[in-house]
mmCIF file of C-alpha atoms and ligand atoms in Angstrom:
data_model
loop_
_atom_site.group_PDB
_atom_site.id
_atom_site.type_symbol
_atom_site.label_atom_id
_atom_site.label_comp_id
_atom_site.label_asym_id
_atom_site.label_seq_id
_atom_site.Cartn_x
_atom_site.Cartn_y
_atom_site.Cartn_z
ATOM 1 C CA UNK A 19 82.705 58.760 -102.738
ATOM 2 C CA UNK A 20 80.722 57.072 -105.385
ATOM 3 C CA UNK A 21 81.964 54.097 -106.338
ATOM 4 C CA UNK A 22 84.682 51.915 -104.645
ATOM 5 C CA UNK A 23 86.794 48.883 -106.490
ATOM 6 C CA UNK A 24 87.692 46.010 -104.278
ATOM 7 C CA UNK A 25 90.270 44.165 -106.177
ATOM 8 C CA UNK A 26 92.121 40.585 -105.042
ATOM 9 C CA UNK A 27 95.584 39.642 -106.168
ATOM 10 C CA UNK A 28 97.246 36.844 -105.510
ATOM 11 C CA UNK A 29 100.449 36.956 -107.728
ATOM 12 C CA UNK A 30 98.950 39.270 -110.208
ATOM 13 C CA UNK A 31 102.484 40.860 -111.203
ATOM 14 C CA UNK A 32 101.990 41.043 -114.683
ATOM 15 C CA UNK A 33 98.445 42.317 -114.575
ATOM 16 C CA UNK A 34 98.399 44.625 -111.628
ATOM 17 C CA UNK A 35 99.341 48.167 -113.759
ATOM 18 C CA UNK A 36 97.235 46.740 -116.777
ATOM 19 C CA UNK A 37 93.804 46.342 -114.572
ATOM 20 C CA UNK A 38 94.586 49.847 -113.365
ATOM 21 C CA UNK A 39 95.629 51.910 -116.875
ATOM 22 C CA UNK A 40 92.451 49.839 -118.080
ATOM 23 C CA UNK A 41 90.232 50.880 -115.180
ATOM 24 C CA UNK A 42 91.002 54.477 -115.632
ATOM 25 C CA UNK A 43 90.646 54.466 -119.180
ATOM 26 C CA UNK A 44 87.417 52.660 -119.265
ATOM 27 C CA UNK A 45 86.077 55.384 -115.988
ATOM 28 C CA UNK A 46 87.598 58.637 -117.778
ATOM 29 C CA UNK A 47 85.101 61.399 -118.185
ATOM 30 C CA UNK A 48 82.689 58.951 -116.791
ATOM 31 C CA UNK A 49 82.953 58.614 -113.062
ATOM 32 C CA UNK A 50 84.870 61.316 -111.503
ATOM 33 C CA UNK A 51 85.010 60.072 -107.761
ATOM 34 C CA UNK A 52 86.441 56.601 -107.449
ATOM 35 C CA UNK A 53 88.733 54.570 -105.509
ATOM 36 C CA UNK A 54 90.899 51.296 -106.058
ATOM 37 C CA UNK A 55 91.137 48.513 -103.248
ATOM 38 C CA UNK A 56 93.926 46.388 -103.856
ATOM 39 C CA UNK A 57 94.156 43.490 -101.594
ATOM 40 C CA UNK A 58 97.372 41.421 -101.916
ATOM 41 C CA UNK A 59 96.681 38.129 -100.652
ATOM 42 C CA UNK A 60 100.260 37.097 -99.749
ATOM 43 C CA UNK A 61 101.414 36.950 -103.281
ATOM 44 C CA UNK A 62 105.094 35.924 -103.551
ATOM 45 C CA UNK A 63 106.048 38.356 -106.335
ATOM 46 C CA UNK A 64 106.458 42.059 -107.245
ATOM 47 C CA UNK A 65 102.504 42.716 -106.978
ATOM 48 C CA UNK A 66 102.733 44.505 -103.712
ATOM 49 C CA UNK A 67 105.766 46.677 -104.734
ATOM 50 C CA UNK A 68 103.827 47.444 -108.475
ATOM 51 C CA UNK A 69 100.949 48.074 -106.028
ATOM 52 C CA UNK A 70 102.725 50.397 -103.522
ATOM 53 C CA UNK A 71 104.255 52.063 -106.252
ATOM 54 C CA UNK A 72 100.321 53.326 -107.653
ATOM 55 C CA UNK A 73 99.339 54.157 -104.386
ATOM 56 C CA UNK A 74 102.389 56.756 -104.000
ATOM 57 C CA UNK A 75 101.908 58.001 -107.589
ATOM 58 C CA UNK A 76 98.296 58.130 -107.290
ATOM 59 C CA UNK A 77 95.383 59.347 -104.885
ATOM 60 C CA UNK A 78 92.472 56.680 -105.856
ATOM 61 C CA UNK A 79 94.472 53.992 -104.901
ATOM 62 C CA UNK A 80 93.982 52.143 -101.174
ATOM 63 C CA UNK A 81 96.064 48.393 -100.929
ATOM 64 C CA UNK A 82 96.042 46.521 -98.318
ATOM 65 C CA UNK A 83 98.996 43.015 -97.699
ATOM 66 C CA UNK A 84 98.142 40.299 -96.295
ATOM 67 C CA UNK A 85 100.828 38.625 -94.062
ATOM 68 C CA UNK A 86 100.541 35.119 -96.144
ATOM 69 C CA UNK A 87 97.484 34.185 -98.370
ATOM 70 C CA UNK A 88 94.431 33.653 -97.071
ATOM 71 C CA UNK A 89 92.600 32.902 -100.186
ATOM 72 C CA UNK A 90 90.283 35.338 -101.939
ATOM 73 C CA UNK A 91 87.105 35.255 -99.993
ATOM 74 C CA UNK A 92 89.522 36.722 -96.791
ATOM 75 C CA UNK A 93 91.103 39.110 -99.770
ATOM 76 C CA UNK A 94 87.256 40.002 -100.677
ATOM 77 C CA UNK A 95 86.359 40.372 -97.140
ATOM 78 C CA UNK A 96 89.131 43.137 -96.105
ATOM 79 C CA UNK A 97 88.510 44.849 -98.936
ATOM 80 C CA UNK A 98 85.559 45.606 -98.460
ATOM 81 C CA UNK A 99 85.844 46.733 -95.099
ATOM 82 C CA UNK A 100 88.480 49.414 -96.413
ATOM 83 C CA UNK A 101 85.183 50.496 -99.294
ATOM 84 C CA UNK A 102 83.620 54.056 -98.687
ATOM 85 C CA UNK A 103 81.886 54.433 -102.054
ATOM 86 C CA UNK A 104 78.067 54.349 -101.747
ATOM 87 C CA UNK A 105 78.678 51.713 -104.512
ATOM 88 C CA UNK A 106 81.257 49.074 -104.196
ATOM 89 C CA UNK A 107 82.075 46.445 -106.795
ATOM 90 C CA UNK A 108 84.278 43.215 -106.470
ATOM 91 C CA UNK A 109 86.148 42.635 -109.499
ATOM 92 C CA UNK A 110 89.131 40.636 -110.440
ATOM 93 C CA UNK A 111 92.290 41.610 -111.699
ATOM 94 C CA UNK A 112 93.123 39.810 -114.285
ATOM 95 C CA UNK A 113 90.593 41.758 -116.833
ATOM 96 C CA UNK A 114 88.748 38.961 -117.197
ATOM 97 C CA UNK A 115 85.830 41.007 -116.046
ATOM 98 C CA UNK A 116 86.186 44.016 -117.975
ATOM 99 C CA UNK A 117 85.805 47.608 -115.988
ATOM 100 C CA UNK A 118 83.402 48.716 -118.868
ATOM 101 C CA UNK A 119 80.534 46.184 -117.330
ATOM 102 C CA UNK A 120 81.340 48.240 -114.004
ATOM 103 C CA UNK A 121 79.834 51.156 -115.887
ATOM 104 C CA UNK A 122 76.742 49.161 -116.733
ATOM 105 C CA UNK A 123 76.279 47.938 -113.678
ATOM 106 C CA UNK A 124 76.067 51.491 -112.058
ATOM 107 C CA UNK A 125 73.727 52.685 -114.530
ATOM 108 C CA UNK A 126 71.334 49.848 -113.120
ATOM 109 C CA UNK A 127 71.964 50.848 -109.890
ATOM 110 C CA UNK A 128 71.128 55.001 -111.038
ATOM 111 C CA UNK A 129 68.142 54.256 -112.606
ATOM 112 C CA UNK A 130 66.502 51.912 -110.695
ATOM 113 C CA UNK A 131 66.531 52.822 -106.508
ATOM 114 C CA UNK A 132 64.670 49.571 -105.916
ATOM 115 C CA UNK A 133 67.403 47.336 -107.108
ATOM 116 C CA UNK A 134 70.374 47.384 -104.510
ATOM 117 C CA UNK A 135 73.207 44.741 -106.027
ATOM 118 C CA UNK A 136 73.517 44.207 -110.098
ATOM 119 C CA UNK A 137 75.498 40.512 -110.218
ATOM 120 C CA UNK A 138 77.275 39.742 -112.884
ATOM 121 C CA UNK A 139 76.676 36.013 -114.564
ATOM 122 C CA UNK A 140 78.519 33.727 -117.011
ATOM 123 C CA UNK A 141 76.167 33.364 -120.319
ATOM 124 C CA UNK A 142 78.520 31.274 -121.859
ATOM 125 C CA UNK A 143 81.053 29.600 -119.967
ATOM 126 C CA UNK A 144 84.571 28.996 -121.481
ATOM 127 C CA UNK A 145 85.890 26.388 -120.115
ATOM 128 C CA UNK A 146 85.903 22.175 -120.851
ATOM 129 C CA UNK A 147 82.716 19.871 -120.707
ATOM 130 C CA UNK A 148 83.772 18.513 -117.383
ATOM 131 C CA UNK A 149 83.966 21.376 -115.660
ATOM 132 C CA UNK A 150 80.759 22.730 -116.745
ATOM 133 C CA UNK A 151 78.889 19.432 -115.650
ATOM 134 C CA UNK A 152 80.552 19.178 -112.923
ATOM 135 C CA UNK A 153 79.618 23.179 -111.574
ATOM 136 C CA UNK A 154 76.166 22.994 -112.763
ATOM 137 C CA UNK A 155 76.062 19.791 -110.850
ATOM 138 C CA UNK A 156 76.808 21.393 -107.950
ATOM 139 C CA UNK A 157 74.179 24.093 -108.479
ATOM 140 C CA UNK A 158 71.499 21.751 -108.967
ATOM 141 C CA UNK A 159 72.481 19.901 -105.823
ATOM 142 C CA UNK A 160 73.385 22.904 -103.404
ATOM 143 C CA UNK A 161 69.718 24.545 -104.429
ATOM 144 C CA UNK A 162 68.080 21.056 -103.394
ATOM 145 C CA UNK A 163 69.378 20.823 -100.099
ATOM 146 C CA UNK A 164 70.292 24.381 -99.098
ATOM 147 C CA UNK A 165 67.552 27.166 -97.581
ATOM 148 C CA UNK A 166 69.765 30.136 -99.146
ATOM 149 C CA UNK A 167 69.466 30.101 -103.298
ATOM 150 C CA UNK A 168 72.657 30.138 -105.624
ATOM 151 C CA UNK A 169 72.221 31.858 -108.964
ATOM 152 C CA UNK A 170 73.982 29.419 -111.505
ATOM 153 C CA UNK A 171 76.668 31.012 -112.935
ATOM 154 C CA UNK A 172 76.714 34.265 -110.954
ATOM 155 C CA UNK A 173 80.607 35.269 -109.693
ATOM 156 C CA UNK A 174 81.908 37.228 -107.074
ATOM 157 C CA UNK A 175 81.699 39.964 -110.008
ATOM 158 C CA UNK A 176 78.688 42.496 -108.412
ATOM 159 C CA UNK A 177 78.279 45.517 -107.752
ATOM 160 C CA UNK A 178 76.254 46.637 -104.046
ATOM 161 C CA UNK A 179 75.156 49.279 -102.226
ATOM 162 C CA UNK A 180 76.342 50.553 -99.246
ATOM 163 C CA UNK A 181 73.003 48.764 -97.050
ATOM 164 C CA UNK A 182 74.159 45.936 -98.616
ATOM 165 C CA UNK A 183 78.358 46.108 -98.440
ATOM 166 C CA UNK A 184 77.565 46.469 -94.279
ATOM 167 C CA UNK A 185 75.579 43.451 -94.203
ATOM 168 C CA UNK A 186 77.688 41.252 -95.926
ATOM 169 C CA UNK A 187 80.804 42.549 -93.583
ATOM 170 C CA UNK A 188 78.364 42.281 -90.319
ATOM 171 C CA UNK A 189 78.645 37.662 -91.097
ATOM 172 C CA UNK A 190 82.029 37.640 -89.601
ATOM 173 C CA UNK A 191 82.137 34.182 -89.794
ATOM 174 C CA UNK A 192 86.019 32.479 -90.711
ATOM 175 C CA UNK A 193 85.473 29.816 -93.312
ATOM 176 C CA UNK A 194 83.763 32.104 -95.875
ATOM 177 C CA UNK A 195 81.323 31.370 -99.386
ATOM 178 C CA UNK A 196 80.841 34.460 -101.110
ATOM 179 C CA UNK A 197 78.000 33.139 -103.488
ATOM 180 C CA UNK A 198 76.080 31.936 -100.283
ATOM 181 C CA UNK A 199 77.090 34.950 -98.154
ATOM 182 C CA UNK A 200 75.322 37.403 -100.864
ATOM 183 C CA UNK A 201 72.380 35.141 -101.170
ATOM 184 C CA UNK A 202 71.604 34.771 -97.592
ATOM 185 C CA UNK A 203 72.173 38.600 -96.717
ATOM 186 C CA UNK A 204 69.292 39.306 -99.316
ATOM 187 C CA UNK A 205 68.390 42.544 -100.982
ATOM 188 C CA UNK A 206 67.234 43.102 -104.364
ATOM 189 C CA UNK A 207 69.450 41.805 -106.835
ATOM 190 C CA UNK A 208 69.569 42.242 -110.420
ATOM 191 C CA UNK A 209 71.647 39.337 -112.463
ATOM 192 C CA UNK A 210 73.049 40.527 -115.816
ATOM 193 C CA UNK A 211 74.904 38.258 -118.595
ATOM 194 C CA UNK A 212 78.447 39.264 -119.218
ATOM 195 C CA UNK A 213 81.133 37.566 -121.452
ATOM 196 C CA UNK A 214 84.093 36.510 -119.217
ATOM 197 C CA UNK A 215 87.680 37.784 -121.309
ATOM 198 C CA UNK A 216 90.619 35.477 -121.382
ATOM 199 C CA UNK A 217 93.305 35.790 -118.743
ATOM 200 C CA UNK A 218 95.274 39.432 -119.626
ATOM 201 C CA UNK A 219 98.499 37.303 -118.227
ATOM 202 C CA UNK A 220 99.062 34.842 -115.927
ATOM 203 C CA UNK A 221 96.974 31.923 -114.885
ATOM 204 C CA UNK A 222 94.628 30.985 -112.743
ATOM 205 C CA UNK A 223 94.899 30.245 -109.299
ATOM 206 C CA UNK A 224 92.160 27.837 -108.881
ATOM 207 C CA UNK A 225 92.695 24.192 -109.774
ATOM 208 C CA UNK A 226 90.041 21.382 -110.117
ATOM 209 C CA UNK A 227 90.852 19.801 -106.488
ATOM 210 C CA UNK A 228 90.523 23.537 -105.247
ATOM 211 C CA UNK A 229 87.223 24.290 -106.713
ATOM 212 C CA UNK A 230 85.957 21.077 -105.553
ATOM 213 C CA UNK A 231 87.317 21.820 -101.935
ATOM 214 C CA UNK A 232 85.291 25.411 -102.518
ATOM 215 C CA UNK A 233 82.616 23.603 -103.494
ATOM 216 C CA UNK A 234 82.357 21.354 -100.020
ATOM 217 C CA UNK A 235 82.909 24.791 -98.555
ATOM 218 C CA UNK A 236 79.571 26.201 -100.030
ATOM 219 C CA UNK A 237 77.474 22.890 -99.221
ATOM 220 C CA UNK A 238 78.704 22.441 -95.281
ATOM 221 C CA UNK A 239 78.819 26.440 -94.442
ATOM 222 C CA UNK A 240 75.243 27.079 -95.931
ATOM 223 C CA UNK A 241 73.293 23.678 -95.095
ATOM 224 C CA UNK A 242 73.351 20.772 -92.231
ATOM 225 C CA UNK A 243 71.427 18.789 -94.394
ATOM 226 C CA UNK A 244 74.364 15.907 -94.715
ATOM 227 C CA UNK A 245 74.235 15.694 -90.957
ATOM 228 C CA UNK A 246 70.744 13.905 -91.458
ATOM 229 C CA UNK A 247 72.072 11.130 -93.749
ATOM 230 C CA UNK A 248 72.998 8.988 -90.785
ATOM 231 C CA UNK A 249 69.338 8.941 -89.117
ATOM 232 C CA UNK A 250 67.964 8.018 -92.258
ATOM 233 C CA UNK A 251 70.723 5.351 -93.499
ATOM 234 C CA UNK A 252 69.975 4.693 -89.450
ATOM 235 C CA UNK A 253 66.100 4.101 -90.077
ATOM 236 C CA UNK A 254 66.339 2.382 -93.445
ATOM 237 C CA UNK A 255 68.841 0.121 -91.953
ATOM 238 C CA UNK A 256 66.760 -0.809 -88.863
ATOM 239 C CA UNK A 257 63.396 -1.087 -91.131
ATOM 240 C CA UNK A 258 65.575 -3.439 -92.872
ATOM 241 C CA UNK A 259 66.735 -5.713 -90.230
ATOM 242 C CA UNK A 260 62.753 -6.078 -89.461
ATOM 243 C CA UNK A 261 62.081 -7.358 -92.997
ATOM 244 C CA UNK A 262 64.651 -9.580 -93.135
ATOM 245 C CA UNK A 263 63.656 -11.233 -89.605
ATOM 246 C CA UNK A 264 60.482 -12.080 -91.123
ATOM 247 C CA UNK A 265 61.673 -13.207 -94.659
ATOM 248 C CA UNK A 266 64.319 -15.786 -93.151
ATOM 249 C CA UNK A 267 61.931 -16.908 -90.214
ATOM 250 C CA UNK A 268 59.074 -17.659 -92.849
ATOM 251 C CA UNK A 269 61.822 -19.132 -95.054
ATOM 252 C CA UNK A 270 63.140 -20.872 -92.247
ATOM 253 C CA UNK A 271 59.860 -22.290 -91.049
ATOM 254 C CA UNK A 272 58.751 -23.502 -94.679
ATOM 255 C CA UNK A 273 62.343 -25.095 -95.202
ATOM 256 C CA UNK A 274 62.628 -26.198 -91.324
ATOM 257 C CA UNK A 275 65.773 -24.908 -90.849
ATOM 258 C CA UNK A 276 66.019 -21.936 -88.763
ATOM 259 C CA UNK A 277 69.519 -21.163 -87.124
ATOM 260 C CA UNK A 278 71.344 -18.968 -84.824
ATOM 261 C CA UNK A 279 72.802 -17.060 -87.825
ATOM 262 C CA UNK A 280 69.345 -15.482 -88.294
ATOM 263 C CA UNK A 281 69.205 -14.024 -85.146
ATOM 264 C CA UNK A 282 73.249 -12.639 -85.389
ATOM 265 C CA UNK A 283 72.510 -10.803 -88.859
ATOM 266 C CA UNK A 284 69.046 -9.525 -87.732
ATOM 267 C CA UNK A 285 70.940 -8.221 -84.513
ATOM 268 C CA UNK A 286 73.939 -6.955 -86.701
ATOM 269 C CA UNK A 287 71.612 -5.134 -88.912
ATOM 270 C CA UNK A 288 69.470 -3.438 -86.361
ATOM 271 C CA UNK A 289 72.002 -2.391 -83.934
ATOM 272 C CA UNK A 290 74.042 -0.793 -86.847
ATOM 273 C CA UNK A 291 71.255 1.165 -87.875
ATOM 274 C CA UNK A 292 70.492 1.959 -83.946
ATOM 275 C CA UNK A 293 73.924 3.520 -83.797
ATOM 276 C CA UNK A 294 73.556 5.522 -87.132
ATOM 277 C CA UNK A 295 70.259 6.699 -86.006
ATOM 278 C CA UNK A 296 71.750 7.684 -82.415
ATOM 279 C CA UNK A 297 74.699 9.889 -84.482
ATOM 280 C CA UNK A 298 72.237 11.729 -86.499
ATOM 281 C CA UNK A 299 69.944 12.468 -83.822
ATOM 282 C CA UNK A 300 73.617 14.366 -81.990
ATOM 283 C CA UNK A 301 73.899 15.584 -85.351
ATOM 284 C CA UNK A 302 70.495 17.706 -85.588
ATOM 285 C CA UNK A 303 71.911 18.739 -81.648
ATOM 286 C CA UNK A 304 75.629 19.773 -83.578
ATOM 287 C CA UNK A 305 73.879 21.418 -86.787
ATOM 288 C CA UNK A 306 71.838 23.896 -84.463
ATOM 289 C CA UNK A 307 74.490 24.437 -82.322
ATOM 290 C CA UNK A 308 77.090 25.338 -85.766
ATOM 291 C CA UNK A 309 74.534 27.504 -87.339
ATOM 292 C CA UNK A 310 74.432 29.312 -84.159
ATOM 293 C CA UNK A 311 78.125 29.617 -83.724
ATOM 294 C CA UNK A 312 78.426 31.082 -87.256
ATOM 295 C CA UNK A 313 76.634 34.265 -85.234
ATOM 296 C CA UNK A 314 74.974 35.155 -88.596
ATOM 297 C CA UNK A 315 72.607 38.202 -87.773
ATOM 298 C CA UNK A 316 68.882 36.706 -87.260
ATOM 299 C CA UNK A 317 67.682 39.456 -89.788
ATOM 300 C CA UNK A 318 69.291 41.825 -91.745
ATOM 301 C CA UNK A 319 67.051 44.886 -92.150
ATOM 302 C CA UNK A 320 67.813 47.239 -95.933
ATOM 303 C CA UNK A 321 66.302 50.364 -94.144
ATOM 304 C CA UNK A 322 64.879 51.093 -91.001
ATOM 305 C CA UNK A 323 62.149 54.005 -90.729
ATOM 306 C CA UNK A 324 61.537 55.938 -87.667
HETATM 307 N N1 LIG B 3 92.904 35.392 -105.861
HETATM 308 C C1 LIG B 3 93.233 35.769 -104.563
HETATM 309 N N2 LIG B 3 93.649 34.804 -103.687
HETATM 310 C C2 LIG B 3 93.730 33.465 -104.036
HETATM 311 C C3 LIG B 3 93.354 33.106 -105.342
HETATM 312 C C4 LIG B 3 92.953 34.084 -106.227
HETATM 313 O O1 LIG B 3 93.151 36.946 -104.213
HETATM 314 O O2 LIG B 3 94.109 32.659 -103.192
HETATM 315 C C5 LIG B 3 92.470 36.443 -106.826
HETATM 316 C C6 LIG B 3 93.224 36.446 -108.135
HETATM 317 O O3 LIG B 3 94.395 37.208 -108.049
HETATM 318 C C7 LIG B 3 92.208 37.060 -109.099
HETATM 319 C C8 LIG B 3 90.889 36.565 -108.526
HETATM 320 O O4 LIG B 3 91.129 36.179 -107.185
HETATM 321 O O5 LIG B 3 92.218 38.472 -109.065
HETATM 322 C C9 LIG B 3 90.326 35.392 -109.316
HETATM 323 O O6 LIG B 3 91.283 34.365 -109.390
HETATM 324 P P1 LIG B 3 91.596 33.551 -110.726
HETATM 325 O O7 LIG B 3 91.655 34.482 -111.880
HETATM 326 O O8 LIG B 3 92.788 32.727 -110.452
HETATM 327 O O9 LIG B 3 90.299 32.642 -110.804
HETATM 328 P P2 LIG B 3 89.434 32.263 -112.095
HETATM 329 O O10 LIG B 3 89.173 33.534 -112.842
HETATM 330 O O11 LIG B 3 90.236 31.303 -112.861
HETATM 331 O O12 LIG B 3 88.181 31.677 -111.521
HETATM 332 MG MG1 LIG B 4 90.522 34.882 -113.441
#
């Protein structure tokens, strides 16, 4: 098999059959040995009986239901563990990402054996001010604090070989970030501009508070860095408590008037920065113990001569 579609739908009724007369008109004469993985995350209309419909009336077409939606990153993940092409591309299916760019992207992948993923990225992004602020905001900060690195802009929209599809479905970890999960798994990536299409039909499933929920997903599943804000809040706060011991004693002493009250907000301070301190320290403990329980592979080899 040569190249494999994994394709999440989550009410897609009205799209569904145009994604795949599009997709076969855009492979025709072009790739001969395909397949189509629908994955219908729980979607409450006719898009699994338009689905199973294809699959009886075609042979490229695999779908697998979800019992209730899981969101697309679970959608993404079973997909791809149904993929046997040696090149497997996650794609939407609401056209926005055209199948044509598929065709590009395999080229890449012909041509060049040292590249082993072509991405797909946003050059110009079609959506309100906000919303671009607020996502390259999130890039700039999620780079800063985070080991792994996120390619502002890039989608889910890439296409991978096999090396890579099997690493990705070896982190079998629950709460899942695609952008991070490509990143950290490695490999040679190529990132290519593509112009996102309007909506065929339908509209999108991701509001602002869901993106921004995404978002926290990306920042706490791929770095423990907040876990350190409360040593050094902790540390500021005690260095604090010092320096204003000795500004109010030597005020105190000038102005002879040095009360208890001194001693209470010096105490108040320190203590509260003691107990911040104490909860980041158990946090450094937690975030070693959570990376580990994420049981991402220590390495992830691309090929393995012997
Ligand atoms: N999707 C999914 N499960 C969800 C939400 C979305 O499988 O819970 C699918 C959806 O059907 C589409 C793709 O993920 O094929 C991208 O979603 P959408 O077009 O709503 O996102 P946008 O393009 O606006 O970022
Ligand atoms: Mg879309």
């Amino acid at each position: 098999m040569k190249l494999s579609l994994v394709v999440p739908c989550f009410n897609e009724e009205e799209n569904v059959i145009e994604f795949f007369k599009e997709t076969t008109k855009a492979f025709k004469d072009k790739v001969d040995d395909y397949e189509i993985v629908f994955v219908d995350d729980g979607s409450k209309d006719k898009t699994f009986l338009l689905l199973k419909a294809l699959y009886e009336k075609t042979n490229c077409v695999k779908v697998v239901s979800f019992s209730r939606n899981f969101g697309k990153e679970s959608a993404i993940y079973a997909g791809l563990e149904q993929t046997q092409g040696d090149y497997t591309c996650v794609i939407d299916a609401d056209l926005q990402q055209r199948p044509e760019v598929v065709l590009e992207m395999m080229q890449i992948l012909d041509e060049d054996k040292s590249i082993d993923c072509v991405a797909a990225y946003q050059d110009e992004r079609k959506e309100s001010k906000i919303m671009t602020l607020c996502k390259d905001s999130f890039y700039k900060i999620i780079n800063k604090i985070s080991d792994v690195e996120f390619y502002q802009g890039a989608s889910d929209f890439r296409l991978m070989r096999r090396p890579m599809v099997e690493a990705v479905l070896n982190m079998k970890e629950y709460h899942r970030f695609s952008k991070g999960l490509f990143s950290f798994v490695g490999f040679n990536t190529k990132f290519i501009p593509y112009e996102v299409q309007e909506r065929a039909a339908g509209t999108s499933k991701w509001s602002f508070a869901k993106l921004f929920i995404y978002a926290i997903e990306g920042i706490v599943g791929f770095t423990t860095a907040p876990l350190k804000i409360p040593t050094f809040a902790g540390i500021g706060l005690m260095a604090v408590s010092f320096l204003y011991l000795i500004i109010a004693l030597i005020v105190g002493a000038v102005t002879y008037n040095i009360s208890a009250m001194i001693a209470v907000i010096f105490l108040l301070l320190f203590l509260s920065g003691m107990n911040a301190t104490f909860i980041g320290i158990i946090g450094e403990y937690l975030a070693r113990t959570y990376m580990q329980g994420k049981g991402r592979p220590i390495y992830i080899a691309k090929e393995i001569l012997k």
